[in-house]
Amino acid sequence: MATENVIEIKNLTKEFGDFKALDELNLTVQKGEVHGFLGPNGAGKSTTIRILLGLMRKTGGSIKLFDEEPWGKNVVLHKRLAYVPGDVNLWPNLSGGECIDLLADLRGGIDEKKRATLLKLFKLDPTKKFRTYSKGNKQKVALVAAFASNVDLYILDEPTSGLDPLMEATFQEYVRGLKSEGKTILLSSHILAEVEALCDRVTIIRDGSTIETGALGDIQRLQHTQFEVETEKSAKSLEKLSGVHNFNQQGNTVTFSVEPKKLTSVTKKLSDLNVTHIVSHPPKLEELFLQYYDKNKARKDA
Amino acid sequence: MRVFKGTARLIRLALRRDRVVLPLTIFLVVIMVAGSIPALYEAYPDTAAQTSYVASAATSSVGRIFSGTVQGANLGSIVMAELYFFTAIIVAIMSIFIISRHTRYNEEIGAGEMIGSSVTGRSAQLSAALALAVCANILVGLLLFATLAPAEGLSVDGAALFGASIALVGIFFASIGAITAQLSDYRRGANSLAISILAVSFLVRAFGDALGELSADGLSVTASWISWLSPLGWGYQVLPFSEQNYVALLLLFIGASALILLSYTLMKRRDIGSSIFQAKAGPNRAPSYLLSITGLGFRLQRSQLYAWLTAFILAGSMITVVANDYREAFEETELFQELLAPASGSFTDTVIASMFPLIAAMLSAYVVATMIKVSQEETSGRLEQLLASAKTRTAWLVSNSSLIAGGAVLCFVVMGFFGGISYYIAADTPETEFMDIVISSGFNIPAMLLFLSILTLVFSVSTKFFKSFAWFAYAFVALIGSFASIFSWPQWTQNLSPFSHTPLYPATDIDYGPLYVMLILAAILTVLSIVIFSRRDLQLK
């Protein structure tokens, strides 16, 4: 079966006057996947989402949501999606319950059973005035409103930045449930553990451009593998080998990372050093993220 | 005093935040008083003119309600009757807003917590707000003294007492604001509570003055004891140009001091960010009327609409009753002959036809304030949430401006209707038809809709300068209506205001021409706004 793309963005640019917020950005989200959308603050994540929602106009490139250009198509497209912004600001005098009903209804209807379940799951009291909620509870209002709508796509822009670890777990469990129902989720987040736990594929952007996209495993495979090794003989010689980076020695223990192409030569050399203990793992998302960030910065400085 | 540590620093912060709005408010109050003095000289140049004005004000119920108790045929009586009411109300509202902005609002947005976590005393924030309000009021008082003291026919000590009385009324309502800021958990709640107290003290003073005793010559009124129950009554009863009642000043001073002490006690008894009154719980489920863009718009606009309906009802009744009660005073004054429409109908026809467009221009603050509130849906990010649902921008803009337009239509119908009723109650032999009063009021609808469509157009282009533009446009139409003819400004400045084009019915024959032109223009501008708004980026953080 051919994979169907729910979101297809190619070479998207957006200019605000002289400032280029998006510069040739690419993003593809397939039907039924949880897609992580990563980037440092100000990279252009929210701008991309707002163009996707038809709230802002693109300057160039192509953008498709459910196979349609989103600008001016609110009514058709938005019945099929729910959006949770990073900064949830609703009507201060309406109760949480009223906000939930209103937002879900304007999207095309509310699932009563889900509403009741979600309120219990997230431990949210819907009778408080919106202005009296804490940051985390404001986000819960938006999350409940989104999840209680029967839609195909959920666009979540840093939805859990104010949630406690317990609620974070509840959120992850719920998103997994949605995925098993075949729903599509675009998740922009700074909580990389959350992205690692939930996402099938990720797209990393910086300064308005895509710098990496693909399955998390594939990306990790392309990157340096981390080693922590304890040896009987001195491992000092490893530092000089080509393809070895971030070398660090403390007594008998050394840590370093190795480029994928040099793995064979480095491991051959290792076996001569009488290894007593070895830990090797693919780079964590956080390490990846920092790597990309530094690489990009280096490129820019040069 | 450790609890006050940091107050001076916070006063500088407050001054910096208010550097535009506060000087502007003070300037407007003073310039309106200063501008009115020559107009009053011109209107009431001699004892005869002053006598007929004061006689009308003393006997008219509306005169007593808005002008208070006149004290003989002199310029002091007229200055008090014409200027005291609006000056006192503006400084009171200014003071209430200063306090809530620098206390409750700080806590609402979280800045209060950050300030509290720095090296500042517990009382510093409230003290800084009060200090700013007290200084602002003293400045208003001094400027009013400087304005009135040189005026011929007013005594210097009278001018000083006028300034002192206004300043103390402002300080009194700053102390009311300091209390309500402790009671309510958000700024708008604190403001509306304080303004309700202001409204009640106005009503008590009006009622007390209406029951006052008329002197034998019919030119002076002594307020009844009920007026002494109201802080606005104390301010008025200082009677700067006649009795010079220092006891009333003392009452204001003692009252304000006591309330300020109480506000500190309340403030110390609560946590930062909390309030004495807790926010009431809301419903779990939304009522079905709320579940649409229009339903939401109505819910958000309704409390404003009710407040403005009250203002329109009061204004309508005031106009028609004044037209009846001040008849003699008006007929003898040359200035009013100039100001009033070229008459073909009866005298009350003329007054009613001329006054409705003036008042309509003043009350156009309704569409300005409501449209600004609508525009804040966009700047706050709430519109982003709405438009991420299956609703269009066009639907949102059309339903919100239709709600304002509908509110405006309702306001004018109600104004005409209550104007008519009040007139038929006040007049012994009515000379204007009831329906003519309703129509005369209703004829202002096209001008109001045109004004609204201009605001909508500017909003549709950008929210960036919308708020300043809207208030500037308001100041222009409100001032043009009142001052252009008094100061004989060129005709084209008057023509810029939509309210100058309302036909002066029933003083003249019905002329539908300008009404049609204004309605068509309003329709064109609205369509243009929709097209422009559906093409621009939302302004988002």
PDB file of N, CA and C in Angstrom, chain A residues 14 16 50 53-57 71 74-75 78-79 81 83-85 87-95 97-98 101-103 105-107 110 112 115 119 126-129 131-132 142, chain B residues 108 184-186 188 279-287 290-293 296 299-300 377 380-393 533-541:
ATOM      1  N   LYS A  14       8.950  31.965   4.043  1.00  0.00           N
ATOM      2  CA  LYS A  14       8.072  33.000   4.579  1.00  0.00           C
ATOM      3  C   LYS A  14       8.942  34.174   4.991  1.00  0.00           C
ATOM      4  N   PHE A  16       9.026  38.091   6.634  1.00  0.00           N
ATOM      5  CA  PHE A  16       8.371  39.214   7.308  1.00  0.00           C
ATOM      6  C   PHE A  16       9.228  40.429   7.011  1.00  0.00           C
ATOM      7  N   ARG A  50       1.460  27.802  11.565  1.00  0.00           N
ATOM      8  CA  ARG A  50       0.443  28.823  11.268  1.00  0.00           C
ATOM      9  C   ARG A  50       0.166  28.934   9.772  1.00  0.00           C
ATOM     10  N   LEU A  53      -2.071  26.108   8.995  1.00  0.00           N
ATOM     11  CA  LEU A  53      -3.449  26.330   9.445  1.00  0.00           C
ATOM     12  C   LEU A  53      -4.142  27.438   8.650  1.00  0.00           C
ATOM     13  N   GLY A  54      -3.443  28.011   7.677  1.00  0.00           N
ATOM     14  CA  GLY A  54      -4.074  29.069   6.885  1.00  0.00           C
ATOM     15  C   GLY A  54      -4.201  30.380   7.635  1.00  0.00           C
ATOM     16  N   LEU A  55      -3.433  30.566   8.707  1.00  0.00           N
ATOM     17  CA  LEU A  55      -3.505  31.811   9.472  1.00  0.00           C
ATOM     18  C   LEU A  55      -2.515  32.824   8.930  1.00  0.00           C
ATOM     19  N   MET A  56      -1.465  32.310   8.252  1.00  0.00           N
ATOM     20  CA  MET A  56      -0.483  33.179   7.622  1.00  0.00           C
ATOM     21  C   MET A  56      -0.311  32.695   6.200  1.00  0.00           C
ATOM     22  N   ARG A  57       0.167  33.602   5.362  1.00  0.00           N
ATOM     23  CA  ARG A  57       0.370  33.278   3.955  1.00  0.00           C
ATOM     24  C   ARG A  57       1.820  32.923   3.705  1.00  0.00           C
ATOM     25  N   TRP A  71      -4.407  27.859   2.575  1.00  0.00           N
ATOM     26  CA  TRP A  71      -4.894  29.246   2.649  1.00  0.00           C
ATOM     27  C   TRP A  71      -6.329  29.344   2.134  1.00  0.00           C
ATOM     28  N   ASN A  74     -10.204  26.984   5.456  1.00  0.00           N
ATOM     29  CA  ASN A  74     -10.474  26.642   6.852  1.00  0.00           C
ATOM     30  C   ASN A  74     -11.579  25.619   7.027  1.00  0.00           C
ATOM     31  N   VAL A  75     -12.724  25.915   6.390  1.00  0.00           N
ATOM     32  CA  VAL A  75     -13.926  25.159   6.722  1.00  0.00           C
ATOM     33  C   VAL A  75     -13.762  23.687   6.378  1.00  0.00           C
ATOM     34  N   HIS A  78     -10.201  22.262   8.394  1.00  0.00           N
ATOM     35  CA  HIS A  78     -10.116  22.278   9.857  1.00  0.00           C
ATOM     36  C   HIS A  78     -11.118  21.356  10.528  1.00  0.00           C
ATOM     37  N   LYS A  79     -12.097  20.843   9.775  1.00  0.00           N
ATOM     38  CA  LYS A  79     -12.989  19.839  10.352  1.00  0.00           C
ATOM     39  C   LYS A  79     -12.228  18.560  10.611  1.00  0.00           C
ATOM     40  N   LEU A  81      -8.940  18.437  11.614  1.00  0.00           N
ATOM     41  CA  LEU A  81      -7.774  18.545  12.488  1.00  0.00           C
ATOM     42  C   LEU A  81      -8.092  19.280  13.783  1.00  0.00           C
ATOM     43  N   TYR A  83      -5.966  21.562  16.907  1.00  0.00           N
ATOM     44  CA  TYR A  83      -4.697  22.269  17.125  1.00  0.00           C
ATOM     45  C   TYR A  83      -4.570  22.677  18.584  1.00  0.00           C
ATOM     46  N   VAL A  84      -3.409  22.418  19.160  1.00  0.00           N
ATOM     47  CA  VAL A  84      -3.115  22.906  20.509  1.00  0.00           C
ATOM     48  C   VAL A  84      -1.902  23.821  20.425  1.00  0.00           C
ATOM     49  N   PRO A  85      -2.059  25.128  20.698  1.00  0.00           N
ATOM     50  CA  PRO A  85      -0.918  26.043  20.594  1.00  0.00           C
ATOM     51  C   PRO A  85      -0.017  25.928  21.817  1.00  0.00           C
ATOM     52  N   ASP A  87       1.123  28.435  23.621  1.00  0.00           N
ATOM     53  CA  ASP A  87       0.729  29.401  24.617  1.00  0.00           C
ATOM     54  C   ASP A  87      -0.791  29.453  24.601  1.00  0.00           C
ATOM     55  N   VAL A  88      -1.426  28.705  25.493  1.00  0.00           N
ATOM     56  CA  VAL A  88      -2.884  28.614  25.456  1.00  0.00           C
ATOM     57  C   VAL A  88      -3.495  29.825  26.144  1.00  0.00           C
ATOM     58  N   ASN A  89      -4.213  30.626  25.394  1.00  0.00           N
ATOM     59  CA  ASN A  89      -4.854  31.808  25.953  1.00  0.00           C
ATOM     60  C   ASN A  89      -6.301  31.811  25.490  1.00  0.00           C
ATOM     61  N   LEU A  90      -7.220  31.495  26.403  1.00  0.00           N
ATOM     62  CA  LEU A  90      -8.631  31.495  26.019  1.00  0.00           C
ATOM     63  C   LEU A  90      -9.374  32.585  26.788  1.00  0.00           C
ATOM     64  N   TRP A  91     -10.684  32.557  26.781  1.00  0.00           N
ATOM     65  CA  TRP A  91     -11.480  33.660  27.329  1.00  0.00           C
ATOM     66  C   TRP A  91     -11.502  33.613  28.845  1.00  0.00           C
ATOM     67  N   PRO A  92     -10.965  34.669  29.514  1.00  0.00           N
ATOM     68  CA  PRO A  92     -10.772  34.624  30.962  1.00  0.00           C
ATOM     69  C   PRO A  92     -12.058  34.392  31.756  1.00  0.00           C
ATOM     70  N   ASN A  93     -13.196  34.832  31.205  1.00  0.00           N
ATOM     71  CA  ASN A  93     -14.439  34.732  31.964  1.00  0.00           C
ATOM     72  C   ASN A  93     -15.249  33.480  31.685  1.00  0.00           C
ATOM     73  N   LEU A  94     -14.799  32.679  30.710  1.00  0.00           N
ATOM     74  CA  LEU A  94     -15.507  31.432  30.437  1.00  0.00           C
ATOM     75  C   LEU A  94     -14.912  30.332  31.309  1.00  0.00           C
ATOM     76  N   SER A  95     -15.726  29.363  31.701  1.00  0.00           N
ATOM     77  CA  SER A  95     -15.184  28.241  32.465  1.00  0.00           C
ATOM     78  C   SER A  95     -14.420  27.328  31.520  1.00  0.00           C
ATOM     79  N   GLY A  97     -14.817  24.189  31.090  1.00  0.00           N
ATOM     80  CA  GLY A  97     -15.781  23.336  30.388  1.00  0.00           C
ATOM     81  C   GLY A  97     -16.397  24.058  29.205  1.00  0.00           C
ATOM     82  N   GLU A  98     -16.721  25.330  29.388  1.00  0.00           N
ATOM     83  CA  GLU A  98     -17.303  26.102  28.283  1.00  0.00           C
ATOM     84  C   GLU A  98     -16.319  26.238  27.127  1.00  0.00           C
ATOM     85  N   ASP A 101     -16.159  22.860  25.244  1.00  0.00           N
ATOM     86  CA  ASP A 101     -17.344  22.647  24.396  1.00  0.00           C
ATOM     87  C   ASP A 101     -17.303  23.535  23.165  1.00  0.00           C
ATOM     88  N   LEU A 102     -16.931  24.811  23.392  1.00  0.00           N
ATOM     89  CA  LEU A 102     -16.936  25.775  22.293  1.00  0.00           C
ATOM     90  C   LEU A 102     -15.932  25.368  21.218  1.00  0.00           C
ATOM     91  N   LEU A 103     -14.682  25.103  21.628  1.00  0.00           N
ATOM     92  CA  LEU A 103     -13.648  24.795  20.631  1.00  0.00           C
ATOM     93  C   LEU A 103     -13.982  23.512  19.878  1.00  0.00           C
ATOM     94  N   ASP A 105     -16.908  22.162  19.432  1.00  0.00           N
ATOM     95  CA  ASP A 105     -18.090  22.341  18.593  1.00  0.00           C
ATOM     96  C   ASP A 105     -17.759  23.112  17.316  1.00  0.00           C
ATOM     97  N   LEU A 106     -16.895  24.133  17.434  1.00  0.00           N
ATOM     98  CA  LEU A 106     -16.556  24.916  16.244  1.00  0.00           C
ATOM     99  C   LEU A 106     -15.753  24.080  15.258  1.00  0.00           C
ATOM    100  N   ARG A 107     -15.113  22.991  15.741  1.00  0.00           N
ATOM    101  CA  ARG A 107     -14.393  22.081  14.855  1.00  0.00           C
ATOM    102  C   ARG A 107     -15.338  21.109  14.191  1.00  0.00           C
ATOM    103  N   ILE A 110     -18.401  17.353  19.357  1.00  0.00           N
ATOM    104  CA  ILE A 110     -17.659  16.832  20.501  1.00  0.00           C
ATOM    105  C   ILE A 110     -18.066  15.388  20.748  1.00  0.00           C
ATOM    106  N   GLU A 112     -18.889  13.017  23.447  1.00  0.00           N
ATOM    107  CA  GLU A 112     -19.251  13.148  24.859  1.00  0.00           C
ATOM    108  C   GLU A 112     -18.480  12.172  25.741  1.00  0.00           C
ATOM    109  N   ARG A 115     -14.909  13.210  26.137  1.00  0.00           N
ATOM    110  CA  ARG A 115     -14.812  14.395  26.989  1.00  0.00           C
ATOM    111  C   ARG A 115     -14.778  13.987  28.447  1.00  0.00           C
ATOM    112  N   LEU A 119     -11.447  14.325  30.950  1.00  0.00           N
ATOM    113  CA  LEU A 119     -11.460  15.168  32.152  1.00  0.00           C
ATOM    114  C   LEU A 119     -10.956  14.374  33.350  1.00  0.00           C
ATOM    115  N   PRO A 126     -13.516  21.269  35.269  1.00  0.00           N
ATOM    116  CA  PRO A 126     -13.964  22.145  34.182  1.00  0.00           C
ATOM    117  C   PRO A 126     -14.797  23.330  34.647  1.00  0.00           C
ATOM    118  N   THR A 127     -15.087  23.421  35.958  1.00  0.00           N
ATOM    119  CA  THR A 127     -15.979  24.503  36.395  1.00  0.00           C
ATOM    120  C   THR A 127     -15.225  25.746  36.830  1.00  0.00           C
ATOM    121  N   LYS A 128     -13.890  25.723  36.726  1.00  0.00           N
ATOM    122  CA  LYS A 128     -13.160  26.940  37.114  1.00  0.00           C
ATOM    123  C   LYS A 128     -13.101  27.920  35.944  1.00  0.00           C
ATOM    124  N   LYS A 129     -13.060  29.206  36.292  1.00  0.00           N
ATOM    125  CA  LYS A 129     -12.910  30.226  35.259  1.00  0.00           C
ATOM    126  C   LYS A 129     -11.537  30.073  34.608  1.00  0.00           C
ATOM    127  N   ARG A 131      -9.316  32.060  33.589  1.00  0.00           N
ATOM    128  CA  ARG A 131      -8.211  32.893  34.074  1.00  0.00           C
ATOM    129  C   ARG A 131      -7.597  32.363  35.358  1.00  0.00           C
ATOM    130  N   THR A 132      -8.336  31.492  36.091  1.00  0.00           N
ATOM    131  CA  THR A 132      -7.807  31.034  37.370  1.00  0.00           C
ATOM    132  C   THR A 132      -6.957  29.771  37.227  1.00  0.00           C
ATOM    133  N   ALA A 142      -6.890  22.935  26.550  1.00  0.00           N
ATOM    134  CA  ALA A 142      -6.722  22.855  25.103  1.00  0.00           C
ATOM    135  C   ALA A 142      -6.553  21.409  24.643  1.00  0.00           C
TER     136      ALA A 142
ATOM    137  N   GLU B 108      -2.165  40.020  38.124  1.00  0.00           N
ATOM    138  CA  GLU B 108      -2.861  39.191  37.138  1.00  0.00           C
ATOM    139  C   GLU B 108      -1.877  38.650  36.098  1.00  0.00           C
ATOM    140  N   SER B 184     -11.221  41.915  44.282  1.00  0.00           N
ATOM    141  CA  SER B 184     -11.461  41.117  43.082  1.00  0.00           C
ATOM    142  C   SER B 184     -10.160  40.506  42.581  1.00  0.00           C
ATOM    143  N   ASP B 185     -10.241  39.387  41.885  1.00  0.00           N
ATOM    144  CA  ASP B 185      -9.024  38.690  41.478  1.00  0.00           C
ATOM    145  C   ASP B 185      -8.543  39.101  40.095  1.00  0.00           C
ATOM    146  N   TYR B 186      -9.240  40.042  39.424  1.00  0.00           N
ATOM    147  CA  TYR B 186      -8.702  40.516  38.153  1.00  0.00           C
ATOM    148  C   TYR B 186      -9.092  41.962  37.919  1.00  0.00           C
ATOM    149  N   ARG B 188     -10.428  43.838  35.502  1.00  0.00           N
ATOM    150  CA  ARG B 188     -11.740  44.306  35.045  1.00  0.00           C
ATOM    151  C   ARG B 188     -12.775  44.193  36.151  1.00  0.00           C
ATOM    152  N   ALA B 279     -12.936  33.834  42.791  1.00  0.00           N
ATOM    153  CA  ALA B 279     -13.675  33.749  41.535  1.00  0.00           C
ATOM    154  C   ALA B 279     -14.745  32.672  41.665  1.00  0.00           C
ATOM    155  N   LYS B 280     -15.947  32.994  41.198  1.00  0.00           N
ATOM    156  CA  LYS B 280     -17.040  32.026  41.269  1.00  0.00           C
ATOM    157  C   LYS B 280     -16.796  30.885  40.281  1.00  0.00           C
ATOM    158  N   ALA B 281     -17.287  29.710  40.619  1.00  0.00           N
ATOM    159  CA  ALA B 281     -17.169  28.585  39.688  1.00  0.00           C
ATOM    160  C   ALA B 281     -18.102  28.815  38.506  1.00  0.00           C
ATOM    161  N   GLY B 282     -17.750  28.293  37.357  1.00  0.00           N
ATOM    162  CA  GLY B 282     -18.592  28.404  36.174  1.00  0.00           C
ATOM    163  C   GLY B 282     -19.249  27.067  35.885  1.00  0.00           C
ATOM    164  N   PRO B 283     -20.056  27.018  34.823  1.00  0.00           N
ATOM    165  CA  PRO B 283     -20.725  25.761  34.486  1.00  0.00           C
ATOM    166  C   PRO B 283     -19.748  24.761  33.872  1.00  0.00           C
ATOM    167  N   ASN B 284     -20.031  23.490  34.064  1.00  0.00           N
ATOM    168  CA  ASN B 284     -19.247  22.430  33.431  1.00  0.00           C
ATOM    169  C   ASN B 284     -19.477  22.444  31.922  1.00  0.00           C
ATOM    170  N   ARG B 285     -20.756  22.583  31.526  1.00  0.00           N
ATOM    171  CA  ARG B 285     -21.083  22.535  30.104  1.00  0.00           C
ATOM    172  C   ARG B 285     -21.434  23.926  29.574  1.00  0.00           C
ATOM    173  N   ALA B 286     -21.112  24.166  28.301  1.00  0.00           N
ATOM    174  CA  ALA B 286     -21.458  25.442  27.682  1.00  0.00           C
ATOM    175  C   ALA B 286     -22.934  25.443  27.308  1.00  0.00           C
ATOM    176  N   PRO B 287     -23.652  26.549  27.569  1.00  0.00           N
ATOM    177  CA  PRO B 287     -25.027  26.637  27.087  1.00  0.00           C
ATOM    178  C   PRO B 287     -25.029  26.619  25.557  1.00  0.00           C
ATOM    179  N   LEU B 290     -23.973  29.503  23.205  1.00  0.00           N
ATOM    180  CA  LEU B 290     -22.564  29.908  23.153  1.00  0.00           C
ATOM    181  C   LEU B 290     -21.810  29.232  22.015  1.00  0.00           C
ATOM    182  N   LEU B 291     -22.362  28.115  21.513  1.00  0.00           N
ATOM    183  CA  LEU B 291     -21.597  27.280  20.593  1.00  0.00           C
ATOM    184  C   LEU B 291     -21.594  27.787  19.156  1.00  0.00           C
ATOM    185  N   SER B 292     -21.309  29.052  18.953  1.00  0.00           N
ATOM    186  CA  SER B 292     -21.131  29.573  17.598  1.00  0.00           C
ATOM    187  C   SER B 292     -20.308  30.841  17.724  1.00  0.00           C
ATOM    188  N   ILE B 293     -19.772  31.295  16.591  1.00  0.00           N
ATOM    189  CA  ILE B 293     -18.961  32.507  16.606  1.00  0.00           C
ATOM    190  C   ILE B 293     -19.799  33.686  17.108  1.00  0.00           C
ATOM    191  N   LEU B 296     -20.569  33.327  20.900  1.00  0.00           N
ATOM    192  CA  LEU B 296     -19.391  33.705  21.686  1.00  0.00           C
ATOM    193  C   LEU B 296     -19.226  35.222  21.687  1.00  0.00           C
ATOM    194  N   ARG B 299     -21.660  36.793  24.009  1.00  0.00           N
ATOM    195  CA  ARG B 299     -21.264  36.560  25.388  1.00  0.00           C
ATOM    196  C   ARG B 299     -20.153  37.525  25.798  1.00  0.00           C
ATOM    197  N   LEU B 300     -19.211  37.768  24.884  1.00  0.00           N
ATOM    198  CA  LEU B 300     -18.079  38.622  25.226  1.00  0.00           C
ATOM    199  C   LEU B 300     -18.470  40.101  25.236  1.00  0.00           C
ATOM    200  N   GLU B 377      -9.071  40.225  20.574  1.00  0.00           N
ATOM    201  CA  GLU B 377      -9.164  38.783  20.368  1.00  0.00           C
ATOM    202  C   GLU B 377      -8.001  38.322  19.507  1.00  0.00           C
ATOM    203  N   SER B 380      -4.455  38.861  21.480  1.00  0.00           N
ATOM    204  CA  SER B 380      -4.269  37.964  22.618  1.00  0.00           C
ATOM    205  C   SER B 380      -3.999  36.530  22.175  1.00  0.00           C
ATOM    206  N   GLY B 381      -4.208  36.219  20.885  1.00  0.00           N
ATOM    207  CA  GLY B 381      -3.991  34.854  20.413  1.00  0.00           C
ATOM    208  C   GLY B 381      -5.250  33.995  20.449  1.00  0.00           C
ATOM    209  N   ARG B 382      -6.358  34.538  20.979  1.00  0.00           N
ATOM    210  CA  ARG B 382      -7.574  33.728  21.037  1.00  0.00           C
ATOM    211  C   ARG B 382      -8.173  33.519  19.660  1.00  0.00           C
ATOM    212  N   LEU B 383      -7.993  34.504  18.785  1.00  0.00           N
ATOM    213  CA  LEU B 383      -8.520  34.371  17.432  1.00  0.00           C
ATOM    214  C   LEU B 383      -7.815  33.231  16.695  1.00  0.00           C
ATOM    215  N   GLU B 384      -6.525  33.036  17.002  1.00  0.00           N
ATOM    216  CA  GLU B 384      -5.780  31.935  16.387  1.00  0.00           C
ATOM    217  C   GLU B 384      -6.480  30.615  16.675  1.00  0.00           C
ATOM    218  N   GLN B 385      -6.902  30.451  17.940  1.00  0.00           N
ATOM    219  CA  GLN B 385      -7.603  29.224  18.323  1.00  0.00           C
ATOM    220  C   GLN B 385      -8.926  29.074  17.580  1.00  0.00           C
ATOM    221  N   LEU B 386      -9.652  30.202  17.459  1.00  0.00           N
ATOM    222  CA  LEU B 386     -10.944  30.138  16.783  1.00  0.00           C
ATOM    223  C   LEU B 386     -10.777  29.778  15.320  1.00  0.00           C
ATOM    224  N   LEU B 387      -9.801  30.405  14.670  1.00  0.00           N
ATOM    225  CA  LEU B 387      -9.654  30.193  13.224  1.00  0.00           C
ATOM    226  C   LEU B 387      -8.942  28.890  12.911  1.00  0.00           C
ATOM    227  N   ALA B 388      -8.376  28.236  13.955  1.00  0.00           N
ATOM    228  CA  ALA B 388      -7.846  26.891  13.737  1.00  0.00           C
ATOM    229  C   ALA B 388      -8.996  25.891  13.732  1.00  0.00           C
ATOM    230  N   SER B 389     -10.207  26.362  14.093  1.00  0.00           N
ATOM    231  CA  SER B 389     -11.381  25.503  13.977  1.00  0.00           C
ATOM    232  C   SER B 389     -12.001  25.746  12.607  1.00  0.00           C
ATOM    233  N   ALA B 390     -13.111  25.067  12.349  1.00  0.00           N
ATOM    234  CA  ALA B 390     -13.678  25.105  10.998  1.00  0.00           C
ATOM    235  C   ALA B 390     -14.515  26.361  10.766  1.00  0.00           C
ATOM    236  N   LYS B 391     -13.985  27.533  11.136  1.00  0.00           N
ATOM    237  CA  LYS B 391     -14.706  28.788  10.894  1.00  0.00           C
ATOM    238  C   LYS B 391     -13.807  29.723  10.096  1.00  0.00           C
ATOM    239  N   THR B 392     -14.426  30.586   9.295  1.00  0.00           N
ATOM    240  CA  THR B 392     -13.629  31.471   8.448  1.00  0.00           C
ATOM    241  C   THR B 392     -13.429  32.830   9.111  1.00  0.00           C
ATOM    242  N   ARG B 393     -12.423  33.540   8.629  1.00  0.00           N
ATOM    243  CA  ARG B 393     -12.207  34.914   9.093  1.00  0.00           C
ATOM    244  C   ARG B 393     -13.400  35.782   8.771  1.00  0.00           C
ATOM    245  N   PHE B 533      -9.211  41.817   5.173  1.00  0.00           N
ATOM    246  CA  PHE B 533      -8.939  40.989   6.347  1.00  0.00           C
ATOM    247  C   PHE B 533      -8.706  39.536   5.960  1.00  0.00           C
ATOM    248  N   SER B 534      -9.417  39.068   4.920  1.00  0.00           N
ATOM    249  CA  SER B 534      -9.242  37.662   4.547  1.00  0.00           C
ATOM    250  C   SER B 534      -7.942  37.451   3.786  1.00  0.00           C
ATOM    251  N   ARG B 535      -7.206  38.541   3.513  1.00  0.00           N
ATOM    252  CA  ARG B 535      -5.958  38.385   2.775  1.00  0.00           C
ATOM    253  C   ARG B 535      -4.710  38.587   3.616  1.00  0.00           C
ATOM    254  N   ARG B 536      -4.866  39.090   4.811  1.00  0.00           N
ATOM    255  CA  ARG B 536      -3.641  39.402   5.544  1.00  0.00           C
ATOM    256  C   ARG B 536      -3.287  38.295   6.539  1.00  0.00           C
ATOM    257  N   ASP B 537      -2.002  38.318   6.973  1.00  0.00           N
ATOM    258  CA  ASP B 537      -1.571  37.410   8.027  1.00  0.00           C
ATOM    259  C   ASP B 537      -2.222  37.841   9.325  1.00  0.00           C
ATOM    260  N   LEU B 538      -2.552  36.872  10.190  1.00  0.00           N
ATOM    261  CA  LEU B 538      -2.959  37.251  11.529  1.00  0.00           C
ATOM    262  C   LEU B 538      -1.736  37.784  12.252  1.00  0.00           C
ATOM    263  N   GLN B 539      -1.977  38.735  13.167  1.00  0.00           N
ATOM    264  CA  GLN B 539      -0.844  39.216  13.951  1.00  0.00           C
ATOM    265  C   GLN B 539      -0.708  38.334  15.178  1.00  0.00           C
ATOM    266  N   LEU B 540       0.381  37.569  15.214  1.00  0.00           N
ATOM    267  CA  LEU B 540       0.537  36.576  16.271  1.00  0.00           C
ATOM    268  C   LEU B 540       1.879  36.750  16.943  1.00  0.00           C
ATOM    269  N   LYS B 541       1.913  36.281  18.200  1.00  0.00           N
ATOM    270  CA  LYS B 541       3.162  36.413  18.958  1.00  0.00           C
ATOM    271  C   LYS B 541       4.223  35.482  18.407  1.00  0.00           C
TER     272      LYS B 541
END
